[in-house]
Tab-separated table of C-alpha atoms in Angstrom:
chain	number	residue	atom	x	y	z
A	1	MET	CA	5.211	8.431	5.454
A	2	ARG	CA	7.696	7.166	2.897
A	3	LYS	CA	8.857	4.492	5.293
A	4	THR	CA	5.268	3.453	5.859
A	5	LEU	CA	4.548	3.275	2.147
A	6	SER	CA	7.505	1.053	1.411
A	7	LEU	CA	7.525	-1.249	4.438
A	8	ALA	CA	4.809	-3.601	3.300
A	9	LEU	CA	6.272	-3.869	-0.191
A	10	ALA	CA	10.045	-3.896	0.087
A	11	ALA	CA	12.392	-6.730	0.965
A	12	THR	CA	15.093	-4.796	2.751
A	13	ALA	CA	15.434	-7.040	5.807
A	14	VAL	CA	14.281	-9.493	3.958
A	15	ALA	CA	5.113	-4.153	2.538
A	16	ALA	CA	-22.596	1.256	3.285
A	17	VAL	CA	-21.672	-0.591	6.206
A	18	ALA	CA	-23.709	-3.311	7.751
A	19	MET	CA	-25.249	-1.660	10.758
A	20	PRO	CA	-27.337	-3.045	13.631
A	21	GLY	CA	-30.999	-3.373	12.868
A	22	ALA	CA	-30.628	-5.249	9.596
A	23	SER	CA	-33.410	-7.315	8.155
A	24	ALA	CA	-32.730	-10.939	7.261
A	25	ALA	CA	-32.673	-10.083	3.552
A	26	ALA	CA	-30.217	-7.224	3.888
A	27	THR	CA	-26.715	-7.453	2.492
A	28	PRO	CA	-23.586	-6.169	4.235
A	29	ASP	CA	-23.630	-3.033	2.078
A	30	THR	CA	-27.290	-2.027	2.314
A	31	VAL	CA	-27.962	-2.205	6.046
A	32	THR	CA	-28.286	1.172	7.717
A	33	ALA	CA	-28.291	2.407	11.320
A	34	THR	CA	-26.442	5.034	13.294
A	35	PRO	CA	-23.387	3.913	15.276
A	36	ASP	CA	-22.280	5.687	18.411
A	37	THR	CA	-20.644	9.090	17.985
A	38	PRO	CA	-16.866	8.915	18.628
A	39	ARG	CA	-15.654	10.364	21.928
A	40	TRP	CA	-12.532	12.288	20.953
A	41	GLY	CA	-9.554	12.514	23.257
A	42	PRO	CA	-5.740	12.576	23.237
A	43	CYS	CA	-3.983	10.263	20.810
A	44	PRO	CA	-1.533	7.565	21.849
A	45	GLN	CA	2.050	8.777	21.771
A	46	GLN	CA	2.866	6.667	18.707
A	47	ALA	CA	0.101	8.437	16.786
A	48	ALA	CA	1.457	11.909	17.474
A	49	PRO	CA	4.376	12.605	15.125
A	50	GLN	CA	6.596	15.510	15.981
A	51	ASN	CA	5.171	18.301	13.858
A	52	ALA	CA	3.070	21.370	14.478
A	53	ASP	CA	-0.190	19.618	13.661
A	54	ALA	CA	0.306	16.669	16.008
A	55	PRO	CA	-1.142	18.439	19.083
A	56	ARG	CA	-4.403	19.012	17.166
A	57	LEU	CA	-4.776	15.322	16.331
A	58	GLU	CA	-7.582	13.694	18.320
A	59	CYS	CA	-8.293	9.994	18.656
A	60	ALA	CA	-11.240	7.745	19.462
A	61	THR	CA	-12.346	4.147	19.025
A	62	LEU	CA	-15.353	2.713	17.248
A	63	ASP	CA	-16.907	-0.740	17.522
A	64	VAL	CA	-17.700	-2.456	14.221
A	65	PRO	CA	-19.012	-5.930	13.359
A	66	LEU	CA	-16.430	-8.619	12.824
A	67	ASP	CA	-18.761	-10.100	10.197
A	68	TYR	CA	-21.025	-7.618	8.442
A	69	ARG	CA	-23.414	-10.414	7.531
A	70	ASN	CA	-24.109	-10.613	11.271
A	71	PRO	CA	-24.022	-6.964	12.374
A	72	ASP	CA	-25.326	-7.723	15.874
A	73	GLY	CA	-22.684	-10.398	16.462
A	74	GLN	CA	-19.111	-10.126	17.669
A	75	GLN	CA	-17.627	-6.632	17.506
A	76	ILE	CA	-14.034	-5.507	17.014
A	77	GLU	CA	-12.448	-2.132	17.655
A	78	ILE	CA	-11.255	0.427	15.110
A	79	ALA	CA	-8.921	3.235	16.211
A	80	VAL	CA	-9.789	6.538	14.510
A	81	SER	CA	-8.089	9.945	14.454
A	82	ARG	CA	-9.240	13.418	13.436
A	83	LEU	CA	-7.461	16.596	12.396
A	84	ALA	CA	-10.410	18.948	12.580
A	85	SER	CA	-10.884	21.900	10.265
A	86	GLU	CA	-10.017	25.176	11.958
A	87	ASP	CA	-12.343	27.201	9.722
A	88	PRO	CA	-15.992	26.121	10.129
A	89	SER	CA	-17.058	28.525	7.387
A	90	LYS	CA	-15.005	26.558	4.842
A	91	ARG	CA	-15.592	23.049	6.180
A	92	ARG	CA	-17.491	20.876	3.708
A	93	GLY	CA	-17.176	17.407	5.254
A	94	VAL	CA	-14.726	14.655	6.129
A	95	LEU	CA	-11.728	13.333	4.199
A	96	LEU	CA	-10.948	9.736	5.107
A	97	THR	CA	-7.334	8.746	4.446
A	98	ASN	CA	-5.150	5.671	4.154
A	99	PRO	CA	-1.335	5.601	3.617
A	100	GLY	CA	-1.036	2.144	2.061
A	101	GLY	CA	0.086	-1.279	3.129
A	102	PRO	CA	-1.830	-3.462	3.651
A	103	GLY	CA	-0.720	-3.617	7.240
A	104	ALA	CA	0.352	-0.002	7.727
A	105	SER	CA	-1.049	2.118	10.534
A	106	GLY	CA	-2.969	5.201	9.441
A	107	LEU	CA	-3.741	6.753	12.803
A	108	ASP	CA	-1.067	9.436	12.497
A	109	TYR	CA	-1.529	9.955	8.762
A	110	PRO	CA	-3.597	13.198	8.971
A	111	ALA	CA	-0.835	14.905	10.947
A	112	LEU	CA	1.825	13.498	8.622
A	113	LEU	CA	-0.044	14.830	5.589
A	114	ALA	CA	-0.380	18.237	7.195
A	115	GLY	CA	3.296	18.274	8.130
A	116	ALA	CA	4.234	17.305	4.573
A	117	GLY	CA	2.436	20.272	3.076
A	118	LEU	CA	-1.211	19.339	2.608
A	119	PRO	CA	-2.536	22.761	1.514
A	120	LYS	CA	-4.354	24.914	4.048
A	121	ASP	CA	-7.384	25.101	1.761
A	122	VAL	CA	-7.713	21.324	2.020
A	123	LEU	CA	-7.181	21.346	5.788
A	124	ASP	CA	-9.847	24.028	6.121
A	125	SER	CA	-12.271	22.159	3.857
A	126	TYR	CA	-12.276	18.908	5.793
A	127	ASP	CA	-11.902	17.148	9.045
A	128	VAL	CA	-9.057	14.868	7.934
A	129	ILE	CA	-9.700	11.384	9.292
A	130	GLY	CA	-7.141	8.632	9.845
A	131	PHE	CA	-7.606	5.118	11.176
A	132	ASP	CA	-5.822	1.870	11.800
A	133	PRO	CA	-7.525	-0.666	9.525
A	134	ARG	CA	-9.013	-3.755	11.135
A	135	GLY	CA	-6.251	-6.074	12.246
A	136	VAL	CA	-3.667	-3.282	12.427
A	137	GLY	CA	-1.984	-1.432	15.260
A	138	ARG	CA	-4.396	0.036	17.786
A	139	SER	CA	-7.419	-1.445	16.110
A	140	THR	CA	-8.071	-5.057	17.125
A	141	PRO	CA	-4.717	-6.468	15.907
A	142	VAL	CA	-3.957	-9.784	14.255
A	143	THR	CA	-0.899	-11.980	14.588
A	144	CYS	CA	0.751	-14.938	12.883
A	145	ASP	CA	3.020	-15.594	15.891
A	146	LEU	CA	6.015	-14.889	13.670
A	147	THR	CA	9.447	-15.578	15.114
A	148	PRO	CA	12.182	-12.939	14.901
A	149	GLN	CA	13.759	-14.935	12.092
A	150	GLN	CA	10.475	-15.011	10.183
A	151	GLN	CA	9.981	-11.292	10.749
A	152	ALA	CA	13.453	-10.642	9.346
A	153	ARG	CA	12.359	-12.294	6.092
A	154	GLY	CA	9.620	-9.689	5.607
A	155	ASN	CA	6.892	-10.243	3.025
A	156	PHE	CA	9.042	-10.967	-0.027
A	157	PRO	CA	10.205	-14.485	-0.925
A	158	PRO	CA	13.802	-15.069	-2.089
A	159	TYR	CA	14.788	-14.596	-5.698
A	160	ALA	CA	14.107	-17.918	-7.448
A	161	HIS	CA	16.809	-18.647	-10.012
A	162	THR	CA	15.474	-22.140	-10.718
A	163	ALA	CA	12.398	-24.317	-10.250
A	164	ALA	CA	14.232	-25.971	-7.353
A	165	ASP	CA	14.432	-22.599	-5.578
A	166	VAL	CA	10.635	-22.339	-5.679
A	167	ALA	CA	10.248	-25.847	-4.268
A	168	GLU	CA	12.735	-24.972	-1.515
A	169	GLU	CA	10.703	-21.896	-0.516
A	170	ALA	CA	7.384	-23.770	-0.398
A	171	PRO	CA	7.780	-25.233	3.144
A	172	PHE	CA	8.508	-21.772	4.552
A	173	ALA	CA	5.413	-20.351	2.823
A	174	ARG	CA	3.290	-23.246	4.131
A	175	THR	CA	4.598	-22.755	7.671
A	176	ILE	CA	3.653	-19.055	7.678
A	177	ALA	CA	0.152	-19.834	6.390
A	178	GLU	CA	-0.325	-22.534	9.036
A	179	GLN	CA	0.868	-20.213	11.797
A	180	CYS	CA	-1.586	-17.535	10.704
A	181	ALA	CA	-4.405	-20.090	10.551
A	182	THR	CA	-3.687	-21.431	14.041
A	183	SER	CA	-2.720	-18.175	15.775
A	184	ARG	CA	-4.707	-16.719	18.665
A	185	THR	CA	-6.369	-14.295	16.208
A	186	ALA	CA	-7.237	-16.893	13.558
A	187	TRP	CA	-10.931	-16.168	14.285
A	188	MET	CA	-10.398	-12.901	12.385
A	189	LEU	CA	-8.872	-14.609	9.353
A	190	PRO	CA	-11.950	-14.763	7.067
A	191	TYR	CA	-13.016	-11.217	7.923
A	192	THR	CA	-9.762	-9.237	7.636
A	193	THR	CA	-10.259	-8.119	4.054
A	194	THR	CA	-10.248	-4.941	2.026
A	195	ALA	CA	-14.019	-5.172	1.557
A	196	ASN	CA	-14.610	-5.259	5.306
A	197	THR	CA	-12.150	-2.410	5.865
A	198	ALA	CA	-14.182	-0.413	3.330
A	199	ARG	CA	-17.318	-1.244	5.317
A	200	ASP	CA	-15.525	-0.057	8.465
A	201	MET	CA	-14.822	3.214	6.643
A	202	ASP	CA	-18.493	3.675	5.947
A	203	ARG	CA	-19.309	3.028	9.577
A	204	ILE	CA	-16.790	5.752	10.471
A	205	ARG	CA	-18.601	8.056	8.045
A	206	ALA	CA	-21.945	7.278	9.661
A	207	ALA	CA	-20.559	7.693	13.183
A	208	LEU	CA	-19.333	11.159	12.220
A	209	GLY	CA	-22.838	12.084	11.074
A	210	GLU	CA	-21.841	12.670	7.465
A	211	PRO	CA	-24.111	11.710	4.536
A	212	LYS	CA	-21.047	11.260	2.323
A	213	ALA	CA	-17.294	10.876	2.730
A	214	SER	CA	-14.428	12.116	0.610
A	215	TYR	CA	-11.304	10.000	0.494
A	216	PHE	CA	-7.570	10.195	-0.173
A	217	GLY	CA	-5.567	6.972	-0.299
A	218	SER	CA	-2.142	6.087	-1.641
A	219	SER	CA	-0.567	2.809	-2.768
A	220	TYR	CA	-2.679	-0.051	-1.348
A	221	GLY	CA	-4.919	2.781	-0.138
A	222	SER	CA	-5.834	3.351	-3.785
A	223	TYR	CA	-7.331	-0.142	-3.944
A	224	LEU	CA	-9.100	0.370	-0.618
A	225	GLY	CA	-10.624	3.586	-1.980
A	226	ALA	CA	-11.626	1.871	-5.214
A	227	VAL	CA	-13.394	-0.843	-3.227
A	228	TYR	CA	-15.089	1.729	-0.980
A	229	THR	CA	-16.497	3.783	-3.827
A	230	THR	CA	-17.581	0.573	-5.586
A	231	LEU	CA	-19.471	-0.728	-2.553
A	232	PHE	CA	-20.835	2.701	-1.598
A	233	PRO	CA	-20.989	4.835	-4.748
A	234	GLU	CA	-23.760	7.107	-3.504
A	235	ARG	CA	-22.004	7.724	-0.180
A	236	SER	CA	-18.758	8.704	-1.899
A	237	ASP	CA	-18.053	12.399	-2.317
A	238	ARG	CA	-14.643	13.286	-3.835
A	239	ILE	CA	-12.382	10.255	-4.214
A	240	VAL	CA	-8.637	10.719	-4.821
A	241	LEU	CA	-6.567	7.606	-5.529
A	242	ASP	CA	-2.795	8.122	-5.563
A	243	SER	CA	-0.185	5.616	-6.821
A	244	ASN	CA	-2.723	3.156	-8.068
A	245	MET	CA	-2.870	-0.590	-7.888
A	246	GLY	CA	-4.671	-2.609	-10.514
A	247	PRO	CA	-8.355	-3.494	-10.077
A	248	GLY	CA	-7.455	-6.768	-8.356
A	249	GLY	CA	-5.381	-5.186	-5.592
A	250	TYR	CA	-2.684	-7.474	-4.229
A	251	ASP	CA	-3.761	-10.588	-6.055
A	252	LEU	CA	-1.077	-12.687	-7.746
A	253	ALA	CA	-1.143	-10.488	-10.848
A	254	GLY	CA	-0.726	-7.371	-8.716
A	255	PHE	CA	2.204	-8.805	-6.813
A	256	ARG	CA	3.933	-9.961	-9.999
A	257	LEU	CA	3.567	-6.456	-11.413
A	258	LEU	CA	6.150	-5.207	-8.909
A	259	GLY	CA	8.764	-6.739	-11.206
A	260	ARG	CA	7.551	-4.389	-13.927
A	261	GLY	CA	7.758	-1.482	-11.488
A	262	MET	CA	11.412	-2.168	-10.778
A	263	GLU	CA	12.186	-2.182	-14.500
A	264	ASP	CA	10.219	1.041	-15.061
A	265	ARG	CA	11.974	2.937	-12.302
A	266	PHE	CA	15.547	1.624	-12.353
A	267	PRO	CA	16.704	3.692	-15.375
A	268	ASP	CA	16.262	6.846	-13.257
A	269	PHE	CA	18.790	5.519	-10.751
A	270	ALA	CA	21.106	4.267	-13.482
A	271	ALA	CA	21.171	7.766	-14.963
A	272	TYR	CA	21.828	9.302	-11.531
A	273	ALA	CA	24.681	6.938	-10.684
A	274	ALA	CA	26.264	7.382	-14.125
A	275	ALA	CA	26.186	11.152	-13.640
A	276	HIS	CA	28.083	10.724	-10.329
A	277	PRO	CA	31.193	8.677	-11.205
A	278	GLU	CA	32.557	9.209	-7.704
A	279	TYR	CA	30.478	6.216	-6.602
A	280	GLY	CA	32.386	3.949	-8.989
A	281	LEU	CA	29.261	2.200	-10.273
A	282	GLY	CA	29.740	3.055	-13.950
A	283	THR	CA	29.874	6.128	-16.146
A	284	THR	CA	26.918	5.226	-18.364
A	285	PRO	CA	23.454	3.888	-17.485
A	286	GLU	CA	24.359	0.666	-19.265
A	287	GLN	CA	27.414	0.221	-17.065
A	288	VAL	CA	25.386	0.876	-13.902
A	289	THR	CA	22.826	-1.700	-15.021
A	290	ALA	CA	25.618	-4.209	-15.611
A	291	THR	CA	26.915	-3.441	-12.107
A	292	PHE	CA	23.482	-4.331	-10.696
A	293	TYR	CA	23.539	-7.794	-12.203
A	294	GLU	CA	27.187	-8.377	-11.329
A	295	LEU	CA	26.677	-7.335	-7.701
A	296	ALA	CA	23.525	-9.437	-7.351
A	297	LYS	CA	25.327	-12.497	-8.693
A	298	ARG	CA	28.357	-11.914	-6.478
A	299	LEU	CA	26.220	-11.420	-3.350
A	300	ASP	CA	24.227	-14.562	-4.107
A	301	ALA	CA	27.518	-16.467	-4.076
A	302	GLU	CA	29.074	-14.630	-1.127
A	303	PRO	CA	26.823	-12.374	0.988
A	304	VAL	CA	28.249	-9.281	2.665
A	305	GLY	CA	27.106	-8.745	6.228
A	306	GLY	CA	24.032	-10.893	5.644
A	307	ILE	CA	23.088	-9.131	2.409
A	308	ASP	CA	22.696	-11.676	-0.367
A	309	GLY	CA	21.430	-11.121	-3.894
A	310	THR	CA	17.771	-11.221	-2.812
A	311	LEU	CA	18.286	-8.605	-0.122
A	312	PHE	CA	20.401	-6.488	-2.467
A	313	ARG	CA	17.482	-6.441	-4.900
A	314	GLY	CA	15.196	-5.505	-2.012
A	315	VAL	CA	17.470	-2.689	-0.832
A	316	THR	CA	17.533	-1.335	-4.370
A	317	PHE	CA	13.787	-1.663	-4.862
A	318	GLU	CA	12.901	0.090	-1.606
A	319	ASN	CA	15.203	3.034	-2.217
A	320	LEU	CA	13.741	3.603	-5.674
A	321	TYR	CA	10.542	4.741	-3.956
A	322	VAL	CA	11.922	8.181	-3.130
A	323	GLU	CA	13.926	10.504	-5.388
A	324	GLY	CA	15.924	11.784	-2.437
A	325	TYR	CA	17.139	8.288	-1.569
A	326	MET	CA	19.292	7.923	-4.686
A	327	PRO	CA	22.521	9.192	-3.042
A	328	LYS	CA	21.907	6.797	-0.154
A	329	LEU	CA	21.339	3.897	-2.539
A	330	ALA	CA	24.497	4.691	-4.494
A	331	LYS	CA	26.526	4.711	-1.265
A	332	GLU	CA	25.018	1.375	-0.244
A	333	TRP	CA	25.927	-0.156	-3.599
A	334	GLN	CA	29.435	1.245	-3.222
A	335	ALA	CA	29.763	-0.272	0.251
A	336	LEU	CA	28.599	-3.704	-0.882
A	337	ASP	CA	30.828	-3.567	-3.931
A	338	GLN	CA	33.778	-2.934	-1.602
A	339	GLY	CA	32.767	-5.695	0.800
A	340	ARG	CA	31.572	-3.377	3.558
A	341	PRO	CA	28.368	-4.405	5.379
A	342	LEU	CA	25.338	-2.148	5.608
A	343	PRO	CA	23.771	-1.035	8.896
A	344	THR	CA	21.372	-3.674	10.206
A	345	PRO	CA	17.808	-2.539	9.514
A	346	PRO	CA	15.143	-2.937	12.193
A	347	PRO	CA	13.059	-6.112	11.953
A	348	PHE	CA	9.709	-6.048	10.232
A	349	PRO	CA	7.021	-5.377	12.880
A	350	GLU	CA	5.148	-8.631	13.497
A	351	ASN	CA	1.711	-7.067	13.231
A	352	LEU	CA	2.577	-5.344	9.943
A	353	SER	CA	3.665	-8.617	8.382
A	354	ALA	CA	0.751	-10.579	9.830
A	355	SER	CA	-1.922	-8.110	8.761
A	356	HIS	CA	-0.300	-7.894	5.325
A	357	PHE	CA	-0.700	-11.663	4.967
A	358	TYR	CA	-4.262	-11.636	6.332
A	359	VAL	CA	-5.413	-9.095	3.751
A	360	THR	CA	-3.439	-10.084	0.672
A	361	CYS	CA	-4.183	-13.774	1.126
A	362	GLY	CA	-7.763	-13.218	2.279
A	363	ASP	CA	-8.829	-10.838	-0.472
A	364	SER	CA	-8.554	-13.262	-3.373
A	365	PRO	CA	-7.644	-16.902	-4.078
A	366	TRP	CA	-4.078	-17.694	-5.138
A	367	PRO	CA	-2.860	-20.772	-7.040
A	368	GLY	CA	-2.124	-23.654	-4.684
A	369	GLU	CA	0.488	-25.736	-6.469
A	370	VAL	CA	4.259	-25.327	-6.443
A	371	ARG	CA	4.339	-25.845	-10.193
A	372	ASP	CA	2.159	-22.738	-10.659
A	373	TYR	CA	4.871	-20.594	-9.073
A	374	GLN	CA	7.664	-22.391	-10.838
A	375	ARG	CA	5.975	-21.280	-14.030
A	376	THR	CA	5.378	-17.663	-12.935
A	377	ALA	CA	8.938	-17.336	-11.608
A	378	ALA	CA	10.339	-18.636	-14.902
A	379	ILE	CA	8.200	-16.231	-16.903
A	380	ASP	CA	8.964	-13.220	-14.727
A	381	ARG	CA	12.710	-13.898	-14.614
A	382	LEU	CA	12.671	-13.421	-18.368
A	383	LYS	CA	10.264	-10.467	-18.473
A	384	TYR	CA	11.568	-8.618	-15.414
A	385	PRO	CA	14.998	-10.071	-14.601
A	386	MET	CA	15.815	-7.537	-11.884
A	387	LEU	CA	13.048	-8.647	-9.497
A	388	GLY	CA	10.903	-11.193	-11.332
A	389	GLY	CA	12.439	-14.219	-9.630
A	390	THR	CA	11.119	-12.848	-6.339
A	391	THR	CA	7.717	-11.567	-7.423
A	392	GLY	CA	7.022	-14.819	-9.278
A	393	ASN	CA	8.014	-17.018	-6.322
A	394	ILE	CA	5.620	-18.762	-3.957
A	395	LYS	CA	4.035	-16.926	-1.007
A	396	PRO	CA	2.012	-18.042	2.036
A	397	CYS	CA	-1.156	-17.178	0.111
A	398	ALA	CA	-0.656	-20.439	-1.825
A	399	TYR	CA	-1.538	-22.356	1.361
A	400	TRP	CA	-4.174	-20.040	2.790
A	401	PRO	CA	-7.314	-21.627	4.296
A	402	ASP	CA	-10.127	-21.752	1.773
A	403	ASP	CA	-12.737	-20.147	4.016
A	404	ARG	CA	-13.323	-16.809	2.292
A	405	VAL	CA	-16.825	-15.541	2.981
A	406	GLU	CA	-17.218	-13.540	-0.247
A	407	PRO	CA	-15.573	-13.164	-3.663
A	408	PRO	CA	-13.271	-10.217	-4.437
A	409	VAL	CA	-15.006	-6.910	-5.123
A	410	ARG	CA	-15.192	-6.225	-8.842
A	411	ILE	CA	-14.230	-2.637	-9.648
A	412	GLY	CA	-16.479	-1.279	-12.401
A	413	ASP	CA	-17.956	1.838	-13.975
A	414	ARG	CA	-21.281	2.004	-12.130
A	415	GLY	CA	-21.626	5.104	-9.977
A	416	PRO	CA	-21.010	8.842	-10.075
A	417	SER	CA	-18.089	10.348	-11.976
A	418	ASN	CA	-16.231	11.421	-8.834
A	419	VAL	CA	-12.868	9.614	-8.905
A	420	LEU	CA	-9.548	11.370	-9.569
A	421	MET	CA	-6.556	9.083	-10.049
A	422	VAL	CA	-3.037	10.537	-9.813
A	423	GLN	CA	0.005	8.542	-10.819
A	424	ASN	CA	3.750	8.823	-11.389
A	425	GLU	CA	4.806	7.396	-14.731
A	426	ARG	CA	7.736	5.500	-13.205
A	427	ASP	CA	6.417	4.169	-9.912
A	428	PRO	CA	8.173	1.019	-8.662
A	429	GLY	CA	5.578	0.011	-6.086
A	430	THR	CA	2.406	0.616	-8.094
A	431	PRO	CA	3.460	0.622	-11.749
A	432	LEU	CA	1.668	2.680	-14.383
A	433	ALA	CA	0.583	-0.533	-16.131
A	434	GLY	CA	-1.572	-1.474	-13.132
A	435	ALA	CA	-2.957	2.041	-12.803
A	436	MET	CA	-4.035	1.948	-16.439
A	437	LYS	CA	-5.980	-1.267	-15.775
A	438	LEU	CA	-7.795	0.408	-12.892
A	439	ARG	CA	-8.480	3.461	-15.047
A	440	ARG	CA	-10.086	1.263	-17.707
A	441	ALA	CA	-12.134	-0.582	-15.089
A	442	PHE	CA	-13.562	2.699	-13.751
A	443	GLY	CA	-14.532	3.920	-17.213
A	444	ASP	CA	-16.343	7.257	-17.052
A	445	ARG	CA	-16.245	7.265	-13.254
A	446	ALA	CA	-12.594	8.362	-13.235
A	447	THR	CA	-10.149	10.841	-14.679
A	448	MET	CA	-6.423	10.134	-14.389
A	449	VAL	CA	-3.533	12.562	-13.999
A	450	THR	CA	-0.062	11.208	-14.793
A	451	ALA	CA	3.141	12.981	-13.781
A	452	ASP	CA	6.368	12.528	-15.736
A	453	GLN	CA	8.432	11.629	-12.700
A	454	GLY	CA	9.578	8.583	-10.772
A	455	GLY	CA	8.986	7.353	-7.261
A	456	HIS	CA	6.081	6.173	-5.159
A	457	GLY	CA	3.533	8.753	-4.100
A	458	VAL	CA	2.450	11.956	-5.816
A	459	TYR	CA	0.344	14.104	-3.472
A	460	PRO	CA	1.321	16.143	-1.530
A	461	PHE	CA	4.863	14.770	-1.241
A	462	GLY	CA	5.930	15.002	-4.898
A	463	ARG	CA	7.342	18.041	-6.628
A	464	ASN	CA	5.075	18.116	-9.707
A	465	THR	CA	2.980	21.257	-9.238
A	466	CYS	CA	0.702	20.398	-12.166
A	467	ALA	CA	-0.376	17.140	-10.502
A	468	ASN	CA	-0.501	18.587	-6.992
A	469	ASN	CA	-2.554	21.619	-8.006
A	470	THR	CA	-5.013	19.398	-9.866
A	471	VAL	CA	-5.638	17.291	-6.759
A	472	THR	CA	-6.005	20.367	-4.547
A	473	ALA	CA	-8.516	21.930	-6.934
A	474	PHE	CA	-10.603	18.751	-6.964
A	475	LEU	CA	-10.619	18.389	-3.179
A	476	THR	CA	-11.409	22.040	-2.492
A	477	ASN	CA	-13.820	23.067	-5.239
A	478	GLY	CA	-14.675	19.894	-7.110
A	479	GLN	CA	-12.914	20.922	-10.313
A	480	ARG	CA	-11.603	17.904	-12.178
A	481	PRO	CA	-9.998	17.752	-15.628
A	482	ALA	CA	-12.565	17.008	-18.320
A	483	GLU	CA	-10.287	14.273	-19.647
A	484	ASP	CA	-7.111	12.486	-18.614
A	485	LEU	CA	-4.223	14.875	-18.052
A	486	ALA	CA	-0.492	14.300	-18.602
A	487	CYS	CA	1.688	16.588	-16.494
A	488	ALA	CA	5.141	17.265	-17.950
A	489	ALA	CA	8.341	16.722	-15.987
A	490	GLU	CA	9.378	19.612	-13.761
A	491	PRO	CA	12.941	20.420	-12.685
A	492	ASN	CA	14.211	19.440	-9.262
A	493	LYS	CA	13.738	22.168	-6.718
């Protein structure tokens, strides 16, 4: 799960459906009909992780409209999984899930959650539902025909030290956008969006015969859940959003905020490395921080085993996601400092990268001029010097075809008060600053629980019992704090 959460973000190698029968005046989110009931069977091997709950995971496929404005038109396939409740007397409905991305598979996520300690009361209360979002994995997949070299670059641009660096990256970004727009799945380009994935979720709900759906989503999955409950407020039951993006998802502002996340989280690693002088990275947090900048500069000038300053920043950023990765990160710094190469990471999966581009670039318009990114890179290098030269640099979204079929979904406060947000205070991938913007956008619809800890992902993987117990209580009996709750730090176990 942790690998899945970080893949679409990090730079290590470098992550009310429209139904048939609509009237001409209907909108994509008001049309109603009953889709076919899923025919459950064995899951593909890749969707059956090795844990005790994997054998119980069932899979099926569901046809959904490519374009919800034309529900009787071309259909695509969505792969769905189910970890059914084993106690019918306690079952209250379905819990749709998403692990993040965009671009990450979610078919095995119910079994992964169960294996990671999702409480039995939650497993008894719901059929836990996973799915590969449209464009991903075993759902109708998209491609950008990326070469191995392009896949190795991942989804992060290089660190831009100067305006010339941004201009140098622009042709690469344009090439990726053109490949996506001329690939054999370019017909899916305008329709592979978060809004349409949310509509697919509601079709899954209807196919399962449920009047409402509960939801648990983490990272990008928080934005997907926010869009779902905005489009379908009356069909939303209990909505849990973990590790929250801002209300614009992965728009330019959201991507730039990753620089803030690196700055928020890095002091935890600096303190760890300083407390372990055997790594030779410094004996105070200030010395460790100085080592970061010195190593990045040295690797920019003379890479070690293919790791330059950009990739060093990416390695650091990715490993900050998980508390348990700090010893690994310290050893990797030590190796690079001594001129020893790191093990070669596997290449970015082509479909993960392609679907990431389809969604992030298709959800919202991005500035289209090189000078726009020269300005954002210059600003972010000053504000967030550790990563800002990367997060401010130009991406393929700058050259994306201007054929979006609808504007971004605006997250607001209309709807039932049924959203629980849970958030680490020092999250590198979805910083607290973005979560606070989403909290304000939801208004009285949401309550937010913050945990005084670092890393990406709170429930059920984190160690903060205050936050975890609050989520479990909401999912099982509907109890939610009357107001925002701050959970104090808890010792390592």
